[in-house]
Short mmCIF file of C-alpha atoms and ligand atoms in Angstrom, two decimals:
data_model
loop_
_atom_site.label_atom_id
_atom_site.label_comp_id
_atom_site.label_asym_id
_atom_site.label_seq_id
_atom_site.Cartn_x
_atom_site.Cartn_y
_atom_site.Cartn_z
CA UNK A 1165 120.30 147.33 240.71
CA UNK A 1166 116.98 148.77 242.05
CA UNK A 1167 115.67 152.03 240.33
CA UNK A 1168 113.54 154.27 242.73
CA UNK A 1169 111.47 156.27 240.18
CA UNK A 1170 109.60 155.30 237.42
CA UNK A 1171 110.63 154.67 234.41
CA UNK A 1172 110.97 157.47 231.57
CA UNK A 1173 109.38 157.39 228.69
CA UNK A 1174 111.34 158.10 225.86
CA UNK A 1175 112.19 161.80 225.61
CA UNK A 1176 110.47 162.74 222.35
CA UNK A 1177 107.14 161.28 224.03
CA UNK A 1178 106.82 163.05 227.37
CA UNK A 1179 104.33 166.02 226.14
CA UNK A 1180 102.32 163.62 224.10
CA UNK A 1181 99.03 163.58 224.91
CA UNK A 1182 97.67 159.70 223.90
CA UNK A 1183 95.89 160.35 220.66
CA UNK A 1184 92.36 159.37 219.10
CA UNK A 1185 89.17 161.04 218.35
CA UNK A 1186 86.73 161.31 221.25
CA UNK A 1187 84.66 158.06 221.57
CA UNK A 1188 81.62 159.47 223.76
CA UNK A 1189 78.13 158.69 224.65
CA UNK A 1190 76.30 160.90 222.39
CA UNK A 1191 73.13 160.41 220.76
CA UNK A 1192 74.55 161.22 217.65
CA UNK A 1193 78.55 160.48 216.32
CA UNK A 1194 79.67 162.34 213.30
CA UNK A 1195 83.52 162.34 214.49
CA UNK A 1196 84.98 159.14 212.49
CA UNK A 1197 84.21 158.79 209.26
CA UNK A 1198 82.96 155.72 209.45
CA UNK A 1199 79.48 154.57 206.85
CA UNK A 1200 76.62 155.13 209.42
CA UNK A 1201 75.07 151.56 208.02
CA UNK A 1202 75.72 148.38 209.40
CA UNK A 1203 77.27 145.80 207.05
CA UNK A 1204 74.57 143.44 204.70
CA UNK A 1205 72.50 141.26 206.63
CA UNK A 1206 73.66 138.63 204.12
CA UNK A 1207 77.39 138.86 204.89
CA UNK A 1208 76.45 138.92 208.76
CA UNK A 1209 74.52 135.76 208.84
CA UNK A 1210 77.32 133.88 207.33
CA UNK A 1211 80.22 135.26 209.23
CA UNK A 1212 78.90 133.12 212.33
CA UNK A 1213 79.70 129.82 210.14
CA UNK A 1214 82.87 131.13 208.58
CA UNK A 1215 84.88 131.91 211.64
CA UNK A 1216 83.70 128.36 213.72
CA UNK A 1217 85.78 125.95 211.02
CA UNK A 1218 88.71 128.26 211.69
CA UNK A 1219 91.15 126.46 213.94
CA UNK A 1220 91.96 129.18 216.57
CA UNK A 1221 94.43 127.09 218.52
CA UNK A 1222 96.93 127.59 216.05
CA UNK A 1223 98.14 130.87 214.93
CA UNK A 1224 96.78 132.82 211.55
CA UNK A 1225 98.43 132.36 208.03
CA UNK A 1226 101.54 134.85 208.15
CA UNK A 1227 101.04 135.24 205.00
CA UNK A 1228 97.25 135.87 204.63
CA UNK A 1229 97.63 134.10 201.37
CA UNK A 1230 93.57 134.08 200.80
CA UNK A 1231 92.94 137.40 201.44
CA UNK A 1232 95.82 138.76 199.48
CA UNK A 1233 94.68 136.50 196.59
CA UNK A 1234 91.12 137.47 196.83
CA UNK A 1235 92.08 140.95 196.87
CA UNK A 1236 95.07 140.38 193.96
CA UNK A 1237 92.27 139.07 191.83
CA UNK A 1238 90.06 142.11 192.47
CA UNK A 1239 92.71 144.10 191.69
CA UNK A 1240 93.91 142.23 188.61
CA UNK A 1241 97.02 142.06 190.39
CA UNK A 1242 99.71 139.26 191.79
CA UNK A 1243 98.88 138.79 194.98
CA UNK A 1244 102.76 139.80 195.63
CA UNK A 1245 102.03 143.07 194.98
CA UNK A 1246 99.30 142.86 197.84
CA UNK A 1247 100.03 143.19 201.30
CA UNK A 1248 97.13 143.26 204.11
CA UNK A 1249 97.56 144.52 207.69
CA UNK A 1250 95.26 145.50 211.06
CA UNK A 1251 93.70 148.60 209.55
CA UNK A 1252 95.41 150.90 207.15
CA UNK A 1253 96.92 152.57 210.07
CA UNK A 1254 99.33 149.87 210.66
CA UNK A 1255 99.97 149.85 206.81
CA UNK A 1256 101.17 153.15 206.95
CA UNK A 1257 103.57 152.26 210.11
CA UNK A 1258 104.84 149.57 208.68
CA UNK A 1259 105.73 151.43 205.30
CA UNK A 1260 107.21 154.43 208.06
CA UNK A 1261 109.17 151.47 210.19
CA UNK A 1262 110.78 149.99 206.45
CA UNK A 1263 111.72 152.96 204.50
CA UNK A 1264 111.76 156.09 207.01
CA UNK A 1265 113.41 155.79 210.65
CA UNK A 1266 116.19 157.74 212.73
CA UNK A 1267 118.09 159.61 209.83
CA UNK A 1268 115.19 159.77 207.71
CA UNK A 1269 112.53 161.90 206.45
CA UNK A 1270 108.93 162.23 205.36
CA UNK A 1271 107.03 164.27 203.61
CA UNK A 1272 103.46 165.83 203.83
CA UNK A 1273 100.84 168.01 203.52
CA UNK A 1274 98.88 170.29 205.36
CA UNK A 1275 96.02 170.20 206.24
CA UNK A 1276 96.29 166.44 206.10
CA UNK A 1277 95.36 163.15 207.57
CA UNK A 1278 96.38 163.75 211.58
CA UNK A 1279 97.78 160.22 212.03
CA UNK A 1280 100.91 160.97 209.38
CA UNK A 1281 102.77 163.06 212.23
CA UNK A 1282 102.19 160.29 214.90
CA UNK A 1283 103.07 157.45 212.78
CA UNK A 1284 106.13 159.42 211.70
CA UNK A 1285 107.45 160.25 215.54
CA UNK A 1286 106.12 156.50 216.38
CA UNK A 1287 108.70 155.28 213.73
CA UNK A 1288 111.07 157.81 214.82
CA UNK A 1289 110.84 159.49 211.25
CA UNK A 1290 111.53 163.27 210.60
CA UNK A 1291 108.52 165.16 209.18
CA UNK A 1292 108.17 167.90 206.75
CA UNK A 1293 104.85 169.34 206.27
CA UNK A 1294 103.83 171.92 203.31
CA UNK A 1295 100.88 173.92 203.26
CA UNK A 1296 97.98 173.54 200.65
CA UNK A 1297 97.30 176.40 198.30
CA UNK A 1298 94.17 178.24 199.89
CA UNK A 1299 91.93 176.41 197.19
CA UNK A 1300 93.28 173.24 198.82
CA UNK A 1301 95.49 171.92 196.21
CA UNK A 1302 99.06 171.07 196.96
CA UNK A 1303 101.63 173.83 195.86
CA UNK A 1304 103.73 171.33 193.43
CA UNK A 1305 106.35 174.35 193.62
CA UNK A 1306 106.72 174.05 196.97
CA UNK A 1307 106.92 170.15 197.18
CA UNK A 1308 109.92 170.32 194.89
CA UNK A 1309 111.65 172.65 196.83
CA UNK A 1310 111.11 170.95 200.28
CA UNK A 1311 112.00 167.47 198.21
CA UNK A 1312 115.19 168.54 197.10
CA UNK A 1313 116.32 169.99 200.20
CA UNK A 1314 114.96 167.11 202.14
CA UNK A 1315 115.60 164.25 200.21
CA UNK A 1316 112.18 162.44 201.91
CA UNK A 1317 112.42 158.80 201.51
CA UNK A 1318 108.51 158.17 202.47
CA UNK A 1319 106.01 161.27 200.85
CA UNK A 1320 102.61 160.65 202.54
CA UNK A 1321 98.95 162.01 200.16
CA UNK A 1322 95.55 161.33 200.91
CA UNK A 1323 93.34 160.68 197.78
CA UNK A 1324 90.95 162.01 198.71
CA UNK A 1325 92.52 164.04 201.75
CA UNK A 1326 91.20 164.20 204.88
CA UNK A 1327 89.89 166.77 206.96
CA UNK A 1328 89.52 168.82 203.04
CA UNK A 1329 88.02 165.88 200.98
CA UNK A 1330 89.70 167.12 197.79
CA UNK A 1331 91.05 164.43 195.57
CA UNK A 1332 95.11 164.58 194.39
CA UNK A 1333 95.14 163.27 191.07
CA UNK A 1334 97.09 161.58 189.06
CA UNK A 1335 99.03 164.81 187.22
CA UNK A 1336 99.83 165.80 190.75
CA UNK A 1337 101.17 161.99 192.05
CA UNK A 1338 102.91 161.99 188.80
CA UNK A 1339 104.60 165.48 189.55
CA UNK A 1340 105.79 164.38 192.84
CA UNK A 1341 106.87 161.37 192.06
CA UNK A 1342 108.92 163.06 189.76
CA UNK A 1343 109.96 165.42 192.25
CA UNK A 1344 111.66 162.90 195.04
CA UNK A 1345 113.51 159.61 195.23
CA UNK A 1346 111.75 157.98 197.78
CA UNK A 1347 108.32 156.07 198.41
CA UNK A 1348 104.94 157.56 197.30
CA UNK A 1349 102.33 156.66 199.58
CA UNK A 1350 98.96 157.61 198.10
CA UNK A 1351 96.21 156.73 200.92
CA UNK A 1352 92.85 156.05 199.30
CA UNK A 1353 91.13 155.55 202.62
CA UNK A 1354 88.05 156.81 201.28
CA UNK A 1355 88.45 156.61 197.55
CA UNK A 1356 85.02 154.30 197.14
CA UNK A 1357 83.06 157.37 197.83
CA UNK A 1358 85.20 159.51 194.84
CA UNK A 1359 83.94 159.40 191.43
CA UNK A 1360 84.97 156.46 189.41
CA UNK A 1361 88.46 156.93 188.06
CA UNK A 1362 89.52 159.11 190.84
CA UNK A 1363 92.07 156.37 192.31
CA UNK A 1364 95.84 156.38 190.98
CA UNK A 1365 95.38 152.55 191.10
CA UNK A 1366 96.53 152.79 187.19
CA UNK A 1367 99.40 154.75 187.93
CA UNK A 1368 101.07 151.44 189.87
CA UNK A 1369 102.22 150.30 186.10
CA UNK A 1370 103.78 154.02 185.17
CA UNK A 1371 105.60 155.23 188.29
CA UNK A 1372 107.63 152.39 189.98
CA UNK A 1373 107.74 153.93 193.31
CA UNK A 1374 104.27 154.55 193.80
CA UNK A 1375 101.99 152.47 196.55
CA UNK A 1376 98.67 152.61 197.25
CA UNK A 1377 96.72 152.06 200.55
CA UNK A 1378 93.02 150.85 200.94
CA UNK A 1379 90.75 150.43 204.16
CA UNK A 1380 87.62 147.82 205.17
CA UNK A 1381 86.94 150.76 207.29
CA UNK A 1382 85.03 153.31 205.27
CA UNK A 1383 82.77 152.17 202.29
CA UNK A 1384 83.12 149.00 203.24
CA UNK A 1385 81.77 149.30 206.80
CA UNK A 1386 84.20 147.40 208.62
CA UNK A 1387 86.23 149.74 211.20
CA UNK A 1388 85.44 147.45 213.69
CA UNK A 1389 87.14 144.52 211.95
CA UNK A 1390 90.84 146.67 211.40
CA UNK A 1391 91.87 145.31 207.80
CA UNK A 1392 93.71 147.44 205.50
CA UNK A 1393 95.92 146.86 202.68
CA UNK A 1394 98.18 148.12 200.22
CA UNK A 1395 99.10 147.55 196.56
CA UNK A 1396 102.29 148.33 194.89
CA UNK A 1397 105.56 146.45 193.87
CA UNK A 1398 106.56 143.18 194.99
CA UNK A 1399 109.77 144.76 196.19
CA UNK A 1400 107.58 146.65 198.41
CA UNK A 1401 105.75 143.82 200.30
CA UNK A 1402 109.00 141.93 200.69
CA UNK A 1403 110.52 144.63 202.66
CA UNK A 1404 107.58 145.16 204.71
CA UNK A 1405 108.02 141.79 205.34
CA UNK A 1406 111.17 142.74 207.39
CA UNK A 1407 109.17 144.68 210.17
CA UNK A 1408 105.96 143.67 210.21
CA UNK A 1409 104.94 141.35 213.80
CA UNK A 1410 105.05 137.75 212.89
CA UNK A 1411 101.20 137.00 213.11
CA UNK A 1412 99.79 141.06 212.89
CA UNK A 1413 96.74 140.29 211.09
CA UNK A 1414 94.23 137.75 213.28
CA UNK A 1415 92.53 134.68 211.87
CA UNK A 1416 89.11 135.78 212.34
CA UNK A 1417 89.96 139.56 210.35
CA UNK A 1418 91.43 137.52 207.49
CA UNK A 1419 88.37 135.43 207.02
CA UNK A 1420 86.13 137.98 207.39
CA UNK A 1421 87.60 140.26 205.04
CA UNK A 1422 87.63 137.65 202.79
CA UNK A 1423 83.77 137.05 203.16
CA UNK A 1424 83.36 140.73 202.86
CA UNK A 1425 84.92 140.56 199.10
CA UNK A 1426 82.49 137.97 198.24
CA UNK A 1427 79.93 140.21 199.30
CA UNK A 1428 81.49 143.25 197.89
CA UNK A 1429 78.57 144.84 195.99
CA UNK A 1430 76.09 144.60 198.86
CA UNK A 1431 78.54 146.28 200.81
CA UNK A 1432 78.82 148.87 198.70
CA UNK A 1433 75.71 149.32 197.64
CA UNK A 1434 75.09 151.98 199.84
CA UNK A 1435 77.50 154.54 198.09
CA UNK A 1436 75.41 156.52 196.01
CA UNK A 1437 72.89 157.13 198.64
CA UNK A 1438 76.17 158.11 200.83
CA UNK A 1439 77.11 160.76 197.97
CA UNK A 1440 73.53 161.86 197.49
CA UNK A 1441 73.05 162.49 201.61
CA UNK A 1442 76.53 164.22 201.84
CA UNK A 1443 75.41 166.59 198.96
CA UNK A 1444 72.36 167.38 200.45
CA UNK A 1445 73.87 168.11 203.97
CA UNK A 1446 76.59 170.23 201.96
CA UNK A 1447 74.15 172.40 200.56
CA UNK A 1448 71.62 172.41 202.87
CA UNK A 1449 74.99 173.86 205.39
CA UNK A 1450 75.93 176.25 202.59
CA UNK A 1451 72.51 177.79 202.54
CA UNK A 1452 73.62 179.00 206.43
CA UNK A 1453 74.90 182.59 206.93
CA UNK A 1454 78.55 182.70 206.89
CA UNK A 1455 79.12 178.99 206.33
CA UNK A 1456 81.47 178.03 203.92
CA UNK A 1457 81.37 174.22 203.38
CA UNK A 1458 84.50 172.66 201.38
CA UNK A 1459 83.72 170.46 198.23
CA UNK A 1460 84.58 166.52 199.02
CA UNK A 1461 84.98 163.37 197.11
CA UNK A 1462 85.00 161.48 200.68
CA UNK A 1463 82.53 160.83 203.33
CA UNK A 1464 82.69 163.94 204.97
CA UNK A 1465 82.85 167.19 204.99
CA UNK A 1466 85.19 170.53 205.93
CA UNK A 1467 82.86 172.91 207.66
CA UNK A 1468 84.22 176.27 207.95
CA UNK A 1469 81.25 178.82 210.36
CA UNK A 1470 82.05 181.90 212.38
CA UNK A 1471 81.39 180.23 215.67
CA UNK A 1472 84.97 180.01 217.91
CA UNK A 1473 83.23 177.54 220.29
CA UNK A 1474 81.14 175.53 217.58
CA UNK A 1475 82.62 172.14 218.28
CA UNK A 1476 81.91 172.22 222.21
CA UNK A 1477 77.97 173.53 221.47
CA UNK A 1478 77.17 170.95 219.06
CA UNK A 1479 78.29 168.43 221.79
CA UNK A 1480 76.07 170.30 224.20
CA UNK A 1481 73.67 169.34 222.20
CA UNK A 1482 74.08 165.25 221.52
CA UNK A 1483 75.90 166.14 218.66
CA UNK A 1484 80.00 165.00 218.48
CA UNK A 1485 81.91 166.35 215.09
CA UNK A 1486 85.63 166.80 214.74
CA UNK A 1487 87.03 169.65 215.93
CA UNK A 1488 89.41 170.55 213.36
CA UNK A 1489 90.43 174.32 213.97
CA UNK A 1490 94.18 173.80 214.79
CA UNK A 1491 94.20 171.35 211.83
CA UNK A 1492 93.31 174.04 209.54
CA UNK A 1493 93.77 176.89 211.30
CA UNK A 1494 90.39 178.50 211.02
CA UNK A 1495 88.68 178.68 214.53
CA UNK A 1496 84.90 177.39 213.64
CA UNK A 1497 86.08 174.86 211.69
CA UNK A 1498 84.73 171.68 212.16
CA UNK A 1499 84.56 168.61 210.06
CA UNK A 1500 81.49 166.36 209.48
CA UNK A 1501 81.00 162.68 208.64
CA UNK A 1502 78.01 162.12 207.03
CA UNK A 1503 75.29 159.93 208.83
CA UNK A 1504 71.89 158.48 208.49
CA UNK A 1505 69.72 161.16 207.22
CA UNK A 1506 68.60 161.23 211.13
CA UNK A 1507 71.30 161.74 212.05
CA UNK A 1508 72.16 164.32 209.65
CA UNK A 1509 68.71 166.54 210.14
CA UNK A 1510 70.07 166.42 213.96
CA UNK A 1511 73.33 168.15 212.60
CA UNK A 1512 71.61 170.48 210.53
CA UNK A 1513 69.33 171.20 213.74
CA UNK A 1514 72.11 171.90 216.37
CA UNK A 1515 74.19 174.06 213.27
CA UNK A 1516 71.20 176.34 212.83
CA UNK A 1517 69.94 176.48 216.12
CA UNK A 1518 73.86 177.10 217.60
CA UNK A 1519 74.33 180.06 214.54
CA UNK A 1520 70.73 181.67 215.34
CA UNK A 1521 71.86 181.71 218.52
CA UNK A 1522 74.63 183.81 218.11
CA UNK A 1523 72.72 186.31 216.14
CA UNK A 1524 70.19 186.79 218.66
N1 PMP B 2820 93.88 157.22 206.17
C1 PMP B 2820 93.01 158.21 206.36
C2 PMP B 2820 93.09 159.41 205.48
C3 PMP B 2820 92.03 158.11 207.36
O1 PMP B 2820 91.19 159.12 207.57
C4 PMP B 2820 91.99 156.93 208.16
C5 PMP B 2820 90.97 156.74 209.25
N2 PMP B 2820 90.57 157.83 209.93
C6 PMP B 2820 92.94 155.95 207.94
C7 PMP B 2820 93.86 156.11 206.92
C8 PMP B 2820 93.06 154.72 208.79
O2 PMP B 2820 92.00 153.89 208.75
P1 PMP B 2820 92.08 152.39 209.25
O3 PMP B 2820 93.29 152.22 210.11
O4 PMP B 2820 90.81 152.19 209.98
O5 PMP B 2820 92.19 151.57 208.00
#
């Protein structure tokens, strides 16, 4: 049989737009949350060496029994409670692709991490979204109501949240695990830049439907590498065993990853400099007229300013943020990862120069 036309995509993805942040050729890119420092000079010169003995004509361990082990013992956990995939993205699909699906629903919030919506229609998983309190903490009320009518069999929280930067906590995890019957997926994508004892890491022994997800991207300055990984019950990382792509996490990732946990405090070392810089941006933001600047335990920060058009005049000037107004609903709102302090004083420039502006 020979077909004339094209052929369709699948119904539910004809209006969408391919997604990802903007990657353009600015002088200065505040858009991704990534650390603005290049990984340890240490750890670089002996990634050369590590990946040569690697034998790349075969495929990787399916299993990526030295990474999970590395990052069990970190963890203080078995390593089957550790699973490890190409970026915490593909974590989260895979936990969508196991437990949600046609007939099945999610949970969310909103405003919250803008991945959870396409990894849910990806996966072909229903999604319920409900709204933040307006001081940004989830209405437990309302996630009990939309649980019991919905019955969500995946419930998606960022700790701390992105684009707001507040943390969830534990009494609020607890509360909706509580609250539903399915998976609790806390995503503690930037949870290295939170105050010690923010994670619900020590919840995994209380609540036994709890999992948590981790990134190389953030703190640890590895985006470009794509390793994420997730800890929770063994149960857990058997079924995601069911879906997953035979060899989904490369040779070379694996081994650097590993490296990177043997280097883990120089990688890291750069976190309370990262804290200090966002705190100084924050305020130095807050001390412009109408800007209201949201507090965050991440990376970044949740800009709100009285300019409509704020997003496209900062990129007039070199400068690329995330636009973030539909997100949050609050045109002027932008949201800010925190750079070199270069970088930053450029921010800081274009923000006052674009609100004097507007005065004038
Ligand atoms: N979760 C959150 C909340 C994020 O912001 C991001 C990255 N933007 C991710 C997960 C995914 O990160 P990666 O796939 O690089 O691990």
């Amino acid at each position: 049989m020979s077909g004339a036309g094209p052929v369709a995509v699948r119904p539910e993805l004809a209006d969408v737009e391919p997604y990802g942040a903007p990657q353009l050729d600015v002088p200065v890119r505040l858009n991704t949350n990534e650390t603005a420092e290049p990984p340890p000079a240490a750890f670089l010169a002996e990634l050369g060496a590590a990946v040569t003995d690697l034998a790349l004509h075969r495929y990787p361990d399916r299993e990526a029994v030295a990474l999970r082990s590395a990052l069990a013992a970190r963890e203080g956990l078995d390593a089957d409670r550790v699973w490890v995939a190409n970026g915490s993205n593909e974590v989260l699909l895979q936990l969508l692709q196991a437990y949600g699906g046609p007939g099945r629903r999610a949970l969310g919030l909103r405003p919250g991490y803008s991945m959870y919506p396409e990894l849910c229609r990806t996966s072909g998983t229903a999604l319920d979204l409900v709204a933040l309190d307006p001081d940004g903490r989830p209405d437990l009320d309302a996630v009990a109501a939309v649980a019991a009518e919905r019955d969500p069999s995946v419930v998606l929280l960022a700790n701390p949240n992105n684009p707001t930067g507040a943390l969830v906590g534990p009494d609020v995890v607890r509360s909706v695990h509580d609250a539903v019957r399915g998976l609790v997926v806390v995503d503690e994508a930037y949870v290295e830049f939170a105050p010690d004892g923010a994670s619900v890491r020590p919840l995994l022994d209380e609540l036994p439907r709890l999992v948590v997800s981790r990134t190389f991207s953030k703190a640890f300055r590895l985006a470009g590498l794509r390793v994420g990984y997730l800890l929770g019950p063994a149960a857990v990382m058997a079924d995601l065993r069911r879906v997953r792509l035979p060899y989904h996490l490369d040779a070379i990732a694996q081994r650097a990853a590993e490296l990177a946990l043997a280097h883990e405090e120089a990688f890291l070392a750069h976190r309370a400099a990262t804290v200090a810089e966002r705190d100084r941006v924050a305020a130095a933001l807050a001390a412009l007229p109408g800007v209201v600047v949201h507090p965050s335990a991440a990376n970044f920060l949740l800009v709100e300013t009285p300019v409509v058009d704020l997003f496209d005049r900062l990129l007039a000037r070199g400068v690329l943020v995330r636009d973030v107004a539909a997100a949050v609903d609050r045109p002027g709102a932008v949201r800010i990862t925190i750079g070199t302090r270069a970088e930053d004083d450029a921010l800081l420039g274009a923000v006052t120069a674009v609100l004097a502006a507007d005065r004038t």
